[in-house]
XYZ file of C-alpha atoms in Angstrom:
475
model
C 1.204 -3.690 18.142
C 0.206 -0.871 15.795
C 1.240 2.564 16.983
C -1.992 4.132 15.706
C -5.543 2.904 16.236
C -6.786 5.000 13.291
C -5.205 5.497 9.859
C -2.457 8.088 9.992
C -2.380 10.862 7.412
C -0.164 10.088 4.454
C 3.454 10.991 5.104
C 3.414 13.503 2.271
C 5.513 16.222 3.891
C 8.337 16.683 6.355
C 5.876 18.061 8.924
C 3.619 15.030 8.755
C 6.661 12.792 8.915
C 7.806 14.693 12.029
C 4.415 14.073 13.665
C 4.715 10.375 12.909
C 8.238 10.216 14.335
C 7.142 12.096 17.444
C 4.347 9.560 18.048
C 6.784 6.714 17.416
C 9.321 8.204 19.795
C 6.769 8.542 22.610
C 5.575 4.969 22.033
C 9.175 3.806 22.235
C 9.762 5.664 25.515
C 6.613 4.055 26.920
C 7.983 0.663 25.796
C 4.987 0.134 23.537
C 6.975 0.003 20.312
C 10.223 -1.557 19.045
C 13.299 0.613 18.829
C 13.853 0.261 15.053
C 11.541 1.741 12.433
C 11.576 1.184 8.690
C 9.414 3.537 6.627
C 8.778 2.534 3.028
C 8.226 5.273 0.426
C 7.220 4.611 -3.192
C 9.647 5.944 -5.790
C 9.964 5.793 -9.569
C 12.139 3.272 -11.382
C 15.804 4.158 -10.951
C 19.330 3.419 -12.081
C 21.092 1.800 -9.102
C 24.499 3.155 -10.052
C 23.122 6.673 -10.442
C 21.747 6.376 -6.890
C 25.073 5.059 -5.645
C 26.936 7.872 -7.372
C 24.554 10.495 -5.934
C 25.197 9.366 -2.355
C 28.786 8.135 -2.659
C 30.223 11.162 -0.851
C 27.453 11.344 1.776
C 27.566 7.765 3.005
C 30.765 5.773 3.440
C 28.951 2.463 3.841
C 27.157 0.944 0.884
C 26.021 -2.377 -0.518
C 24.916 -2.899 -4.132
C 23.436 -6.209 -5.268
C 21.815 -6.762 -8.666
C 20.681 -9.853 -10.520
C 18.473 -9.985 -13.592
C 15.518 -7.624 -13.001
C 16.018 -7.089 -9.249
C 18.439 -4.616 -7.732
C 19.160 -3.321 -4.244
C 21.239 -0.376 -3.077
C 21.971 0.035 0.637
C 23.301 3.414 1.786
C 24.668 4.329 5.191
C 24.091 2.326 8.335
C 21.298 2.137 10.868
C 22.871 -0.946 12.448
C 26.175 -2.556 11.566
C 27.459 -5.692 13.258
C 30.330 -8.108 12.850
C 30.532 -11.699 14.044
C 33.953 -12.885 15.148
C 33.218 -16.559 15.561
C 33.651 -19.924 13.888
C 29.889 -20.387 14.350
C 29.261 -17.269 12.298
C 26.325 -18.405 10.163
C 24.228 -19.516 13.134
C 25.124 -16.388 15.092
C 24.264 -14.192 12.101
C 20.924 -16.000 11.788
C 20.176 -15.427 15.467
C 21.163 -11.748 15.325
C 19.012 -11.084 12.266
C 16.082 -12.982 13.771
C 16.343 -10.949 16.969
C 16.667 -7.625 15.145
C 13.783 -8.498 12.820
C 11.532 -8.714 15.858
C 12.535 -5.178 16.850
C 11.585 -3.516 13.562
C 8.291 -1.735 13.030
C 7.716 -1.755 9.268
C 5.527 1.137 8.124
C 4.338 2.168 4.675
C 4.227 5.839 3.748
C 0.512 5.916 4.618
C 1.636 5.564 8.224
C 0.221 2.095 8.816
C 2.163 -0.959 9.942
C 2.874 -3.046 6.888
C 4.557 -6.303 5.919
C 8.211 -6.749 6.774
C 10.270 -5.202 4.013
C 13.626 -4.549 5.683
C 16.672 -6.409 4.430
C 19.948 -7.198 6.142
C 22.912 -7.183 3.757
C 25.651 -9.674 4.590
C 29.239 -10.416 3.702
C 31.068 -13.498 4.873
C 34.785 -14.191 4.647
C 35.879 -17.416 2.982
C 37.454 -18.703 6.174
C 36.003 -18.488 9.672
C 37.931 -17.094 12.599
C 41.225 -18.896 13.075
C 40.979 -21.030 9.924
C 43.500 -19.025 7.916
C 46.668 -17.230 8.875
C 46.745 -13.608 7.818
C 42.951 -13.431 8.211
C 41.789 -9.806 7.719
C 38.130 -9.667 6.737
C 35.526 -10.125 9.453
C 34.107 -13.663 9.387
C 30.662 -12.073 9.021
C 29.459 -8.496 8.478
C 25.788 -7.490 8.794
C 24.338 -4.178 7.625
C 20.860 -2.795 8.174
C 21.221 0.326 6.034
C 20.050 3.848 6.634
C 18.452 3.716 3.176
C 17.389 0.534 1.409
C 16.535 1.351 -2.189
C 15.150 -1.485 -4.265
C 13.575 -2.252 -7.589
C 11.891 -5.496 -8.588
C 10.077 -6.792 -11.660
C 7.371 -9.447 -11.424
C 6.606 -12.187 -13.939
C 4.178 -9.880 -15.770
C 6.901 -7.257 -16.261
C 5.504 -4.809 -13.705
C 8.208 -2.765 -11.994
C 7.947 -1.573 -8.389
C 10.523 0.584 -6.633
C 10.817 1.615 -3.005
C 13.054 3.590 -0.701
C 13.032 2.372 2.912
C 14.465 4.640 5.607
C 15.685 2.886 8.762
C 16.442 4.625 12.022
C 17.019 3.541 15.578
C 15.062 5.251 18.353
C 17.061 6.286 21.421
C 16.570 8.694 24.354
C 18.260 11.613 22.550
C 16.309 11.059 19.324
C 15.004 14.289 17.717
C 11.855 13.684 15.602
C 12.029 17.113 13.956
C 15.700 16.875 13.016
C 15.340 13.321 11.785
C 12.221 14.057 9.725
C 13.937 16.960 7.950
C 16.927 14.793 7.118
C 14.822 11.873 5.895
C 12.669 14.132 3.740
C 15.629 15.916 2.161
C 17.321 12.634 1.314
C 14.082 11.162 -0.034
C 13.704 14.147 -2.366
C 17.293 13.646 -3.506
C 16.620 9.961 -4.182
C 13.487 10.779 -6.168
C 15.278 13.440 -8.219
C 18.287 11.289 -9.140
C 18.541 10.987 -12.947
C 17.888 7.552 -14.404
C 20.480 7.888 -17.170
C 23.574 5.724 -16.705
C 26.461 7.600 -15.114
C 29.375 8.511 -17.318
C 32.402 6.329 -16.723
C 35.551 8.133 -15.655
C 38.294 5.581 -15.551
C 42.050 5.842 -15.058
C 43.777 6.849 -18.257
C 46.829 4.695 -17.686
C 47.300 1.421 -15.866
C 50.577 0.029 -14.642
C 50.572 -3.660 -13.885
C 52.375 -4.850 -10.790
C 53.105 -8.567 -10.719
C 52.734 -9.811 -7.140
C 55.524 -11.835 -5.626
C 54.579 -15.454 -6.071
C 57.416 -16.696 -3.861
C 57.722 -19.134 -2.361
C 55.065 -21.021 -4.314
C 53.547 -19.346 -7.337
C 50.288 -20.567 -8.817
C 51.732 -23.235 -11.131
C 53.906 -24.634 -8.341
C 50.894 -24.671 -6.044
C 49.015 -26.690 -8.672
C 51.873 -29.188 -8.900
C 51.950 -29.636 -5.137
C 48.187 -30.034 -5.064
C 48.353 -32.708 -7.787
C 50.924 -34.556 -5.683
C 48.527 -34.516 -2.719
C 45.719 -35.754 -4.973
C 47.918 -38.564 -6.303
C 48.673 -39.596 -2.713
C 44.943 -39.889 -2.056
C 44.734 -37.001 0.431
C 41.922 -35.329 -1.515
C 40.006 -35.585 -4.787
C 39.854 -31.922 -5.729
C 41.158 -28.555 -4.595
C 40.371 -25.086 -5.917
C 43.353 -22.773 -5.996
C 43.144 -19.055 -6.606
C 45.542 -16.422 -7.856
C 45.627 -12.674 -7.342
C 46.734 -9.882 -9.630
C 47.690 -6.589 -7.971
C 47.497 -3.502 -10.156
C 48.088 0.208 -9.682
C 46.442 2.984 -11.685
C 47.605 6.515 -12.332
C 44.555 7.839 -10.445
C 41.941 6.354 -8.098
C 39.666 3.760 -9.664
C 36.214 5.011 -10.508
C 33.823 2.689 -8.683
C 30.745 3.685 -10.659
C 32.474 3.338 -14.022
C 33.828 -0.098 -13.119
C 30.416 -1.294 -11.944
C 28.802 0.050 -15.112
C 31.273 -1.976 -17.156
C 30.395 -5.099 -15.148
C 26.682 -4.433 -15.736
C 27.261 -4.063 -19.476
C 29.544 -7.076 -19.848
C 27.827 -9.533 -17.510
C 24.059 -8.844 -17.527
C 23.233 -12.422 -16.456
C 25.601 -12.448 -13.487
C 25.253 -11.148 -9.947
C 26.813 -7.686 -9.845
C 27.799 -6.488 -6.407
C 29.752 -3.897 -4.473
C 30.274 -3.640 -0.725
C 32.364 -1.153 1.191
C 34.754 -2.949 3.517
C 35.938 -0.106 5.714
C 39.417 1.448 5.545
C 38.547 2.750 2.081
C 38.243 -0.741 0.556
C 35.407 -1.840 -1.720
C 34.738 -5.406 -2.816
C 33.159 -5.623 -6.274
C 32.475 -8.319 -8.812
C 30.220 -10.083 -11.309
C 29.620 -13.643 -10.174
C 27.961 -16.272 -12.369
C 27.246 -18.486 -9.365
C 24.209 -18.441 -7.100
C 24.858 -20.067 -3.745
C 21.215 -20.139 -2.663
C 17.998 -18.149 -2.979
C 14.834 -18.631 -0.921
C 11.480 -16.998 -1.672
C 8.230 -18.099 -0.043
C 9.939 -21.324 1.138
C 11.067 -22.199 -2.408
C 14.810 -22.777 -2.634
C 17.058 -22.446 -5.658
C 20.724 -23.319 -5.903
C 23.001 -24.749 -8.587
C 26.093 -26.739 -9.375
C 28.536 -24.694 -11.420
C 31.864 -26.374 -12.091
C 33.897 -27.321 -15.127
C 34.810 -24.636 -17.629
C 36.081 -23.959 -21.132
C 36.911 -20.800 -23.112
C 34.582 -19.185 -25.638
C 35.489 -19.492 -29.269
C 36.198 -16.699 -31.734
C 33.743 -18.267 -34.222
C 30.514 -20.242 -33.843
C 32.299 -23.412 -34.905
C 35.164 -22.905 -32.495
C 32.740 -22.051 -29.692
C 30.735 -25.228 -30.274
C 33.979 -27.187 -30.376
C 34.999 -25.911 -26.952
C 31.511 -26.683 -25.651
C 31.694 -30.247 -26.973
C 35.080 -30.745 -25.344
C 33.671 -29.450 -22.053
C 30.713 -31.824 -22.168
C 32.842 -34.801 -23.260
C 35.695 -34.232 -20.809
C 35.931 -36.886 -18.113
C 37.942 -34.520 -15.927
C 35.328 -31.753 -16.161
C 32.488 -34.250 -15.633
C 34.073 -35.573 -12.437
C 34.636 -32.054 -11.153
C 31.005 -31.140 -11.840
C 29.589 -34.309 -10.275
C 31.537 -33.663 -7.071
C 29.677 -30.384 -6.681
C 26.265 -31.955 -7.423
C 26.818 -34.754 -4.909
C 28.001 -32.339 -2.252
C 25.040 -29.981 -2.609
C 22.422 -32.736 -2.558
C 24.040 -34.380 0.470
C 24.293 -31.120 2.406
C 20.691 -30.229 1.660
C 19.595 -33.704 2.753
C 21.373 -33.190 6.082
C 19.068 -30.169 6.575
C 15.962 -32.257 5.684
C 15.779 -30.601 2.270
C 15.165 -32.895 -0.682
C 16.836 -31.588 -3.826
C 15.427 -31.823 -7.325
C 17.924 -31.662 -10.185
C 17.202 -30.131 -13.581
C 18.872 -31.326 -16.746
C 22.530 -30.206 -16.954
C 23.255 -27.408 -19.392
C 25.886 -24.882 -20.391
C 26.133 -21.436 -18.849
C 27.785 -19.212 -21.419
C 29.445 -15.949 -20.398
C 31.332 -13.541 -22.677
C 34.746 -15.064 -21.955
C 34.016 -18.528 -20.536
C 31.421 -21.315 -20.466
C 30.584 -23.654 -17.580
C 28.794 -26.889 -16.860
C 25.628 -25.853 -15.005
C 22.955 -27.895 -13.183
C 20.033 -25.975 -11.562
C 18.752 -27.431 -8.269
C 15.437 -26.642 -6.546
C 13.755 -27.702 -3.293
C 11.121 -26.753 -0.724
C 12.361 -25.398 2.593
C 11.137 -27.152 5.757
C 8.895 -25.093 8.024
C 11.627 -24.378 10.578
C 14.451 -23.987 8.062
C 16.367 -20.745 7.590
C 18.330 -19.596 4.559
C 21.448 -18.938 6.657
C 21.463 -22.571 7.766
C 21.650 -23.465 4.077
C 24.356 -20.867 3.450
C 26.398 -22.289 6.316
C 25.831 -25.831 5.112
C 26.855 -25.155 1.525
C 29.782 -22.787 2.012
C 32.307 -23.461 0.732
C 31.115 -25.735 -2.048
C 33.612 -27.974 -3.874
C 33.360 -25.446 -6.740
C 35.391 -22.940 -4.695
C 37.160 -25.183 -2.149
C 37.497 -28.803 -3.203
C 36.656 -32.271 -1.955
C 36.653 -33.542 0.734
C 35.778 -29.993 1.752
C 37.404 -29.900 5.183
C 40.657 -31.392 3.944
C 40.734 -29.074 0.931
C 40.253 -26.041 3.196
C 43.201 -27.188 5.301
C 45.392 -27.387 2.193
C 44.365 -24.113 0.536
C 46.441 -21.808 2.823
C 49.461 -24.029 2.187
C 49.258 -23.552 -1.582
C 48.117 -19.899 -1.771
C 50.279 -16.962 -0.718
C 47.479 -14.478 0.085
C 44.400 -14.176 2.304
C 41.132 -14.821 0.445
C 39.116 -12.442 2.605
C 35.665 -12.069 0.988
C 36.734 -13.778 -2.230
C 34.652 -16.879 -3.137
C 32.485 -16.396 -0.030
C 28.733 -15.731 0.355
C 27.499 -12.221 -0.353
C 23.812 -11.260 -0.337
C 20.807 -10.398 1.811
C 18.176 -11.745 4.206
C 14.830 -10.084 4.927
C 12.686 -10.156 8.060
C 10.459 -12.887 6.574
C 13.307 -15.347 6.017
C 13.613 -14.751 2.273
C 17.048 -14.058 0.867
C 19.597 -14.552 -1.874
C 23.334 -15.166 -1.822
C 25.891 -15.298 -4.598
C 29.402 -16.710 -4.437
C 31.882 -13.822 -4.497
C 34.005 -14.988 -7.426
C 35.171 -12.967 -10.476
C 35.815 -10.227 -7.962
C 38.253 -7.493 -6.994
C 39.144 -5.409 -3.979
C 39.541 -1.692 -4.772
C 41.293 0.860 -2.604
C 42.202 4.236 -4.046
C 44.369 3.666 -7.091
C 45.116 0.025 -6.258
C 43.143 -3.114 -7.009
C 43.558 -6.772 -6.156
C 41.869 -9.119 -8.631
C 40.950 -12.717 -7.732
C 40.413 -15.794 -9.907
C 40.588 -19.531 -9.304
C 40.502 -22.946 -10.959
C 39.556 -26.433 -9.832
C 42.389 -28.954 -9.652
C 41.647 -32.685 -9.960
C 43.620 -35.710 -11.133
C 44.586 -35.040 -14.735
C 44.780 -31.260 -14.390
C 47.588 -29.624 -16.325
C 49.409 -26.827 -14.420
C 49.976 -24.767 -17.561
C 46.362 -25.087 -18.678
C 45.085 -24.135 -15.215
C 47.423 -21.130 -15.162
C 46.066 -20.031 -18.526
C 42.474 -20.400 -17.264
C 42.970 -18.172 -14.224
C 44.903 -15.679 -16.322
C 41.979 -15.513 -18.747
C 39.587 -14.840 -15.869
C 41.874 -12.167 -14.418
C 42.239 -10.402 -17.755
C 38.463 -10.362 -18.283
C 38.008 -8.751 -14.877
C 40.834 -6.292 -15.526
C 39.208 -5.171 -18.780
C 36.025 -4.395 -16.857
C 37.958 -2.204 -14.416
C 39.847 -0.231 -17.034
């Protein structure tokens, strides 16, 4: 129910904001209003990394997610939850659905408005108990203190908003909270739009992680033996590279490099707690849903880029003509269409094409569908993760083999990362081409799909190429 029967004066000052919060607080105490409020303020177009840099010291929790013309920066926490369960996607869906019903969304004119709050989510690759050495929470949910977003419509019109979230409680102080919100809003609005200057470590020392007892190439050989025995058709194995810098990594500079190098990829950064930050530039969308329209894609099979146009086209032709790469790609297509069908979602496939990135090119098939009336994006996320592109096939058997062939915990690597709003819209990328930063150390992740006919040396070279491309973005 609306808090006010008549239009409230525009929230154009801290005093008017305090009056609004006081009314909201009294309505909450009388149990006439939900306990969570999200106030949306209009702001000018912004640079997301400049915003992140401005508030980096103030808020220890953040989430940055950018793709094409849309970007989101989440600062601080109004509500933060973790799900320690094998049924994490369904539980996350239920938690977000419940919390969405407790949010009063208000525009800066003081009137209840459409739901505009977003929950930012990280999922670990493995659920609870599926991997020894499991560290990352199976699911992490963040409703931020500040949700700062910028979107561009099909006509090129840009809109930008800053949404302040706060939780009402018996000791809530409307005056104190209004002053804080207003000061931070002014800081957001005054943040320069120029890109931040990169300040990166001036010297990097590489540390080669112990590969014993397996090593990546040996893991590939063992996987090929399992494939030859008919235990599975495909498995995706990953490798890590641990590096140490002479000074702490500069998060903003590294993200700026990823923005510059990979403008068509999903760029992301999420604080993990304990001083860790997970960053990356993923070429792979897991799923996006907007107004019941679903988009996903099959992305599997890869080749390097060439130094010349002729060499580049030659690599592309080899990729398209390769039986091994075609089989790997078709496994992903078949899996996605079957999983969507199990959720009563009928997939429509576009013509296959090449996705070309600065250092690599992939087979790419876009897939679209219409969501059923009762469907939820997190049901799709749970149904698709992990796809054969990051796990293998059959999926369950591949996931059982992965910990046997890898000597590290994947954590958030190759897992869903993205957001869900209160209306059921959302978007998730696959957290590949990623790194975990902590102080002056970084762990870089990269993987490759192994099928019958894979060559251990060639697969080692492919993951090394991916690792080096990511390393160049960090330094």
